[in-house]
Every structure is written in structure tokens, then in C-alpha cells.
Amino acid sequence: MSAVRDLPPITVSNRDFDQLVAFGLAAGSHDDPEIGFLLSELQRATLCAAPELPGRVVSLNRLVRYRLDEEPVSREDFLVHPRDLVDPDKELSAASSLGVALLGLGIGDSMPFHDPSIGIERLVHVDGVGPRHCQGLTEIILGP
């Protein structure tokens, strides 16, 4: 197995792209590794119109079910624009390393990212995606 991992393709709506690029550029400090990661991921993204974004793709204001590394239990958060973050217990900023890693992934995809809070490389795996108005786990689109 190669030490260099191929990154999965990501798809981002034009609306999310525009909002997050504007945020990243306004943040000013390209020395910030999380902002650098955000801008580099947006640069490699395939763009589409918001109404055409597949429902199985992680985007802003969608509920995402994911696992970190080899965790047996999934976590759930709404992925939100950084300025819209209100409840860190239920929401995840799209400018955080984990949020950037999730953005644009499809169900079943995995993405490596550096976790600055503990200083190590981690792997996130997408188990399901649901719309913002989703009230329960049964409404989340799950992978095979």
C-alpha cells in the first residue's frame, strides 16, 4: 500500500463554494492550516448548481453521519457555514479541519485530515447524509 493516499472526489454547490471562498479569503491568514485546507479542498472540488447537488453528498446545512478512524459508533452533526455556528454540540463548522474533510464527500467515502486539536492525521468516513429539516435517524440517507 502506498504511503500517499488518493483523495476522494468531492462535489460542492456553486453557492457553498462562493460563500466558503469568500469566508476563507476574508479570514486573511493563509498561514492558518485550517483555512489553507479549506481553500485547497475548494480548489479541487467539482462544482454544480445547488439544485443539482446529489442528496448523497455532504454540503452546508445538511446533517451528516460519520465515523472517525475505526470508531464503531457514528456521530452526527449539521455541517454549517462558520458564521452560522450556534450549537457546537449539534453543528460542525465547515471551516474546521473535520468540516473541510467532510465537505463534498459522498456516502461511503473516506477522507484523511490533520486534527490540530490532537496533532495527528485522522480518517473520516461518511455513513449517511440528510437534509436540515431531518428529525430522526431514519430520514438520513445511508450507505450500503
Steps between C-alpha positions, in 0.01 A plus 500: 500500500628842406583750774327767289122461504288601202245758604136424421320724253287773655199686365398842632211725398586834344324672790702318769818557299443875470413541869795295625756656265384846612532388863845351442631809324348733761660295779820651368759266644606240247749386762205351690511130406121461522438792261772366268335156508159656426627697201699207358199267525275758333757535223483128417119474528268427211232770501131468420186708540345462847178334372711241313711399801434131568322427829777255593762779514601691815431872465428802717186478711471124464511244775795263464557169677869409514761292679853601593781251451384156612226617736217245515228762558403781262474865598254753356528873440355765274776641279463878512671810370743622769305822559179296552643278774270528804505164677840325492339189653279453191678699230839479334671797336588447135825688572618250763737228382231235547238715326730562204576128477127416489396772253413357159547134590240241406361222715762229536794735433793539739736796527823551695552826687732646761330554836671806654334442838704182553770547237447181302369382164149354517257340259133593475245270335153617386222262607196712413370840388167666569331836441497771766136446588571135580367407845613140540761253394254310282481798263872500431618351173730218598771324306493132410 
